[in-house]
Amino acid sequence: MQLLNSLQWRYATKKFDATKKVSSENIEKLKEAIRLSPSSYGFQPYKILVIENEALREKLKPVSWGQSQITDSSHLFVFCSFLEFPDELVDDYVKHKSKVQGIPVEKLSGYGDFMKEKMKEKSPEIMKHWTAKQSYLALGNLLTACAELQIDSCPIEGFEAADYDEILGLTEKGLTATVVIAIGYRADDDSNQDLPKVRKSKEDLFEFIG
């Protein structure tokens, strides 16, 4: 299983080679891997910013605890989750589902009403956590796709979300920064690449219930 070899190869890259860039072709492959990610109800309640601009990343670095990956990586993927999921977004999803799957909208109206009610049950705080969880599902696909393409990556939670929201103009779009992923190619002297991967044993991690 080649996937297991790829996952064994990857690690959280701490030092990127700033001279090496991920090709536009591979960026498109990573975007497609994210697009195909599963999400609750299929809503995909997030938007992903792909940032290459060096000046903008310099602004983000101080509010990312000064981590060098922010500026030295090839690209930053900033996962931004929705703060709300109003009826209009459910309607948009239903229309899109109707178009893609060839199902008349009127046959989906009952399901649409059901989803609207489920969204209304969520408090603002629960909604924020729920949409963030959906972002993390997509994050997993991005990390795996990077590993398959032999592109290094580092998921980053060490940043000030409120500052990201301000710098990137997210709040007025109904979004908030959830998690950041730096991608690129490891520096030759990144010592982390030579360390054995530390993971729990299968015996500790799994319990089989027959």
mmCIF file of N, CA and C in Angstrom, residues 132-202:
data_model
loop_
_atom_site.group_PDB
_atom_site.id
_atom_site.type_symbol
_atom_site.label_atom_id
_atom_site.label_comp_id
_atom_site.label_asym_id
_atom_site.label_seq_id
_atom_site.Cartn_x
_atom_site.Cartn_y
_atom_site.Cartn_z
ATOM 1 N N ALA A 132 -15.752 24.366 12.134
ATOM 2 C CA ALA A 132 -14.304 24.139 12.277
ATOM 3 C C ALA A 132 -13.984 22.657 12.112
ATOM 4 N N LYS A 133 -14.820 21.791 12.662
ATOM 5 C CA LYS A 133 -14.601 20.344 12.527
ATOM 6 C C LYS A 133 -14.637 19.928 11.055
ATOM 7 N N GLN A 134 -15.524 20.533 10.294
ATOM 8 C CA GLN A 134 -15.593 20.211 8.874
ATOM 9 C C GLN A 134 -14.312 20.616 8.161
ATOM 10 N N SER A 135 -13.740 21.746 8.580
ATOM 11 C CA SER A 135 -12.468 22.194 8.001
ATOM 12 C C SER A 135 -11.362 21.178 8.253
ATOM 13 N N TYR A 136 -11.380 20.586 9.432
ATOM 14 C CA TYR A 136 -10.329 19.628 9.780
ATOM 15 C C TYR A 136 -10.453 18.336 8.967
ATOM 16 N N LEU A 137 -11.666 17.978 8.568
ATOM 17 C CA LEU A 137 -11.816 16.828 7.676
ATOM 18 C C LEU A 137 -11.090 17.093 6.358
ATOM 19 N N ALA A 138 -11.265 18.305 5.838
ATOM 20 C CA ALA A 138 -10.602 18.673 4.584
ATOM 21 C C ALA A 138 -9.099 18.796 4.780
ATOM 22 N N LEU A 139 -8.689 19.261 5.949
ATOM 23 C CA LEU A 139 -7.259 19.360 6.261
ATOM 24 C C LEU A 139 -6.585 17.992 6.133
ATOM 25 N N GLY A 140 -7.257 16.949 6.624
ATOM 26 C CA GLY A 140 -6.684 15.612 6.541
ATOM 27 C C GLY A 140 -6.416 15.200 5.103
ATOM 28 N N ASN A 141 -7.359 15.516 4.216
ATOM 29 C CA ASN A 141 -7.157 15.191 2.807
ATOM 30 C C ASN A 141 -5.977 15.947 2.217
ATOM 31 N N LEU A 142 -5.822 17.212 2.603
ATOM 32 C CA LEU A 142 -4.698 18.006 2.093
ATOM 33 C C LEU A 142 -3.367 17.422 2.541
ATOM 34 N N LEU A 143 -3.258 17.065 3.813
ATOM 35 C CA LEU A 143 -2.005 16.506 4.319
ATOM 36 C C LEU A 143 -1.670 15.193 3.626
ATOM 37 N N THR A 144 -2.685 14.363 3.400
ATOM 38 C CA THR A 144 -2.458 13.076 2.733
ATOM 39 C C THR A 144 -2.063 13.283 1.272
ATOM 40 N N ALA A 145 -2.728 14.217 0.603
ATOM 41 C CA ALA A 145 -2.402 14.496 -0.796
ATOM 42 C C ALA A 145 -0.979 15.029 -0.923
ATOM 43 N N CYS A 146 -0.580 15.886 0.013
ATOM 44 C CA CYS A 146 0.796 16.391 0.008
ATOM 45 C C CYS A 146 1.789 15.244 0.128
ATOM 46 N N ALA A 147 1.513 14.332 1.034
ATOM 47 C CA ALA A 147 2.413 13.196 1.233
ATOM 48 C C ALA A 147 2.530 12.360 -0.035
ATOM 49 N N GLU A 148 1.418 12.144 -0.718
ATOM 50 C CA GLU A 148 1.440 11.343 -1.932
ATOM 51 C C GLU A 148 2.273 12.014 -3.025
ATOM 52 N N LEU A 149 2.238 13.355 -3.058
ATOM 53 C CA LEU A 149 2.983 14.105 -4.064
ATOM 54 C C LEU A 149 4.406 14.442 -3.610
ATOM 55 N N GLN A 150 4.785 13.935 -2.422
ATOM 56 C CA GLN A 150 6.113 14.225 -1.857
ATOM 57 C C GLN A 150 6.322 15.736 -1.685
ATOM 58 N N ILE A 151 5.254 16.382 -1.231
ATOM 59 C CA ILE A 151 5.301 17.798 -0.872
ATOM 60 C C ILE A 151 5.247 17.868 0.641
ATOM 61 N N ASP A 152 6.172 18.604 1.228
ATOM 62 C CA ASP A 152 6.214 18.706 2.686
ATOM 63 C C ASP A 152 5.121 19.632 3.191
ATOM 64 N N SER A 153 4.722 19.404 4.423
ATOM 65 C CA SER A 153 3.630 20.186 4.983
ATOM 66 C C SER A 153 3.784 20.320 6.486
ATOM 67 N N CYS A 154 3.122 21.332 7.018
ATOM 68 C CA CYS A 154 3.098 21.523 8.471
ATOM 69 C C CYS A 154 1.787 22.188 8.861
ATOM 70 N N PRO A 155 0.869 21.454 9.527
ATOM 71 C CA PRO A 155 -0.341 22.096 10.031
ATOM 72 C C PRO A 155 0.004 22.983 11.214
ATOM 73 N N ILE A 156 -0.604 24.161 11.254
ATOM 74 C CA ILE A 156 -0.262 25.159 12.276
ATOM 75 C C ILE A 156 -1.525 25.656 12.966
ATOM 76 N N GLU A 157 -1.587 25.440 14.268
ATOM 77 C CA GLU A 157 -2.658 26.012 15.073
ATOM 78 C C GLU A 157 -2.144 27.178 15.914
ATOM 79 N N GLY A 158 -0.831 27.365 15.911
ATOM 80 C CA GLY A 158 -0.228 28.433 16.698
ATOM 81 C C GLY A 158 -0.291 29.770 15.981
ATOM 82 N N PHE A 159 -1.475 30.371 15.988
ATOM 83 C CA PHE A 159 -1.651 31.700 15.393
ATOM 84 C C PHE A 159 -2.834 32.378 16.065
ATOM 85 N N GLU A 160 -2.909 33.691 15.929
ATOM 86 C CA GLU A 160 -3.983 34.464 16.538
ATOM 87 C C GLU A 160 -5.104 34.625 15.513
ATOM 88 N N ALA A 161 -6.175 33.885 15.702
ATOM 89 C CA ALA A 161 -7.256 33.851 14.721
ATOM 90 C C ALA A 161 -7.871 35.232 14.498
ATOM 91 N N ALA A 162 -8.051 35.992 15.575
ATOM 92 C CA ALA A 162 -8.670 37.319 15.438
ATOM 93 C C ALA A 162 -7.818 38.230 14.561
ATOM 94 N N ASP A 163 -6.492 38.125 14.689
ATOM 95 C CA ASP A 163 -5.598 38.940 13.863
ATOM 96 C C ASP A 163 -5.622 38.487 12.415
ATOM 97 N N TYR A 164 -5.674 37.185 12.204
ATOM 98 C CA TYR A 164 -5.815 36.668 10.837
ATOM 99 C C TYR A 164 -7.115 37.183 10.216
ATOM 100 N N ASP A 165 -8.194 37.135 10.998
ATOM 101 C CA ASP A 165 -9.489 37.589 10.490
ATOM 102 C C ASP A 165 -9.419 39.047 10.057
ATOM 103 N N GLU A 166 -8.693 39.853 10.834
ATOM 104 C CA GLU A 166 -8.585 41.283 10.505
ATOM 105 C C GLU A 166 -7.694 41.504 9.283
ATOM 106 N N ILE A 167 -6.530 40.893 9.281
ATOM 107 C CA ILE A 167 -5.578 41.094 8.184
ATOM 108 C C ILE A 167 -6.144 40.597 6.858
ATOM 109 N N LEU A 168 -6.860 39.484 6.901
ATOM 110 C CA LEU A 168 -7.375 38.872 5.675
ATOM 111 C C LEU A 168 -8.807 39.297 5.351
ATOM 112 N N GLY A 169 -9.379 40.173 6.177
ATOM 113 C CA GLY A 169 -10.730 40.667 5.922
ATOM 114 C C GLY A 169 -11.787 39.577 5.962
ATOM 115 N N LEU A 170 -11.679 38.685 6.931
ATOM 116 C CA LEU A 170 -12.565 37.522 6.973
ATOM 117 C C LEU A 170 -13.903 37.791 7.654
ATOM 118 N N THR A 171 -13.887 38.605 8.698
ATOM 119 C CA THR A 171 -15.095 38.793 9.498
ATOM 120 C C THR A 171 -16.254 39.312 8.662
ATOM 121 N N GLU A 172 -15.980 40.296 7.798
ATOM 122 C CA GLU A 172 -17.048 40.856 6.975
ATOM 123 C C GLU A 172 -17.575 39.859 5.947
ATOM 124 N N LYS A 173 -16.829 38.776 5.748
ATOM 125 C CA LYS A 173 -17.281 37.722 4.834
ATOM 126 C C LYS A 173 -17.960 36.574 5.582
ATOM 127 N N GLY A 174 -18.130 36.749 6.909
ATOM 128 C CA GLY A 174 -18.770 35.702 7.704
ATOM 129 C C GLY A 174 -17.881 34.505 7.945
ATOM 130 N N LEU A 175 -16.551 34.735 7.953
ATOM 131 C CA LEU A 175 -15.586 33.650 8.105
ATOM 132 C C LEU A 175 -14.648 33.901 9.267
ATOM 133 N N THR A 176 -13.998 32.845 9.724
ATOM 134 C CA THR A 176 -12.941 32.977 10.712
ATOM 135 C C THR A 176 -11.856 31.957 10.413
ATOM 136 N N ALA A 177 -10.609 32.340 10.617
ATOM 137 C CA ALA A 177 -9.487 31.434 10.358
ATOM 138 C C ALA A 177 -9.513 30.297 11.369
ATOM 139 N N THR A 178 -9.418 29.070 10.876
ATOM 140 C CA THR A 178 -9.518 27.884 11.715
ATOM 141 C C THR A 178 -8.181 27.185 11.891
ATOM 142 N N VAL A 179 -7.489 26.932 10.794
ATOM 143 C CA VAL A 179 -6.203 26.236 10.846
ATOM 144 C C VAL A 179 -5.401 26.636 9.610
ATOM 145 N N VAL A 180 -4.081 26.642 9.762
ATOM 146 C CA VAL A 180 -3.172 27.043 8.684
ATOM 147 C C VAL A 180 -2.272 25.858 8.336
ATOM 148 N N ILE A 181 -2.000 25.667 7.056
ATOM 149 C CA ILE A 181 -1.087 24.615 6.621
ATOM 150 C C ILE A 181 -0.046 25.232 5.702
ATOM 151 N N ALA A 182 1.199 25.118 6.097
ATOM 152 C CA ALA A 182 2.309 25.556 5.246
ATOM 153 C C ALA A 182 2.760 24.366 4.412
ATOM 154 N N ILE A 183 2.971 24.595 3.108
ATOM 155 C CA ILE A 183 3.447 23.514 2.255
ATOM 156 C C ILE A 183 4.663 23.971 1.457
ATOM 157 N N GLY A 184 5.478 23.042 1.050
ATOM 158 C CA GLY A 184 6.669 23.363 0.276
ATOM 159 C C GLY A 184 7.619 22.181 0.283
ATOM 160 N N TYR A 185 8.909 22.477 0.439
ATOM 161 C CA TYR A 185 9.915 21.420 0.440
ATOM 162 C C TYR A 185 10.894 21.659 1.579
ATOM 163 N N ARG A 186 11.177 20.602 2.303
ATOM 164 C CA ARG A 186 12.024 20.676 3.500
ATOM 165 C C ARG A 186 13.418 21.198 3.188
ATOM 166 N N ALA A 187 13.965 21.943 4.135
ATOM 167 C CA ALA A 187 15.361 22.370 4.030
ATOM 168 C C ALA A 187 16.259 21.183 4.355
ATOM 169 N N ASP A 188 17.419 21.155 3.731
ATOM 170 C CA ASP A 188 18.342 20.031 3.952
ATOM 171 C C ASP A 188 18.738 19.892 5.413
ATOM 172 N N ASP A 189 18.764 21.024 6.128
ATOM 173 C CA ASP A 189 19.205 20.979 7.523
ATOM 174 C C ASP A 189 18.051 20.986 8.522
ATOM 175 N N ASP A 190 16.849 20.629 8.070
ATOM 176 C CA ASP A 190 15.736 20.485 9.016
ATOM 177 C C ASP A 190 15.933 19.183 9.779
ATOM 178 N N SER A 191 16.374 19.281 10.997
ATOM 179 C CA SER A 191 16.730 18.092 11.773
ATOM 180 C C SER A 191 15.543 17.183 12.053
ATOM 181 N N ASN A 192 14.336 17.720 12.008
ATOM 182 C CA ASN A 192 13.150 16.904 12.302
ATOM 183 C C ASN A 192 12.955 15.762 11.312
ATOM 184 N N GLN A 193 13.472 15.923 10.107
ATOM 185 C CA GLN A 193 13.238 14.896 9.082
ATOM 186 C C GLN A 193 13.927 13.573 9.398
ATOM 187 N N ASP A 194 14.924 13.606 10.247
ATOM 188 C CA ASP A 194 15.672 12.390 10.568
ATOM 189 C C ASP A 194 15.192 11.712 11.841
ATOM 190 N N LEU A 195 14.227 12.300 12.520
ATOM 191 C CA LEU A 195 13.740 11.726 13.774
ATOM 192 C C LEU A 195 12.722 10.629 13.496
ATOM 193 N N PRO A 196 12.768 9.541 14.243
ATOM 194 C CA PRO A 196 11.753 8.488 14.090
ATOM 195 C C PRO A 196 10.365 9.041 14.392
ATOM 196 N N LYS A 197 9.380 8.560 13.679
ATOM 197 C CA LYS A 197 8.005 9.010 13.889
ATOM 198 C C LYS A 197 7.482 8.448 15.209
ATOM 199 N N VAL A 198 6.948 9.309 16.037
ATOM 200 C CA VAL A 198 6.439 8.900 17.345
ATOM 201 C C VAL A 198 4.914 8.762 17.268
ATOM 202 N N ARG A 199 4.445 7.537 17.330
ATOM 203 C CA ARG A 199 3.015 7.260 17.313
ATOM 204 C C ARG A 199 2.722 6.131 18.305
ATOM 205 N N LYS A 200 1.490 6.095 18.800
ATOM 206 C CA LYS A 200 1.087 5.007 19.680
ATOM 207 C C LYS A 200 1.130 3.685 18.911
ATOM 208 N N SER A 201 1.325 2.585 19.640
ATOM 209 C CA SER A 201 1.259 1.272 19.016
ATOM 210 C C SER A 201 -0.191 0.969 18.660
ATOM 211 N N LYS A 202 -0.399 0.014 17.762
ATOM 212 C CA LYS A 202 -1.759 -0.388 17.405
ATOM 213 C C LYS A 202 -2.498 -0.934 18.628
#
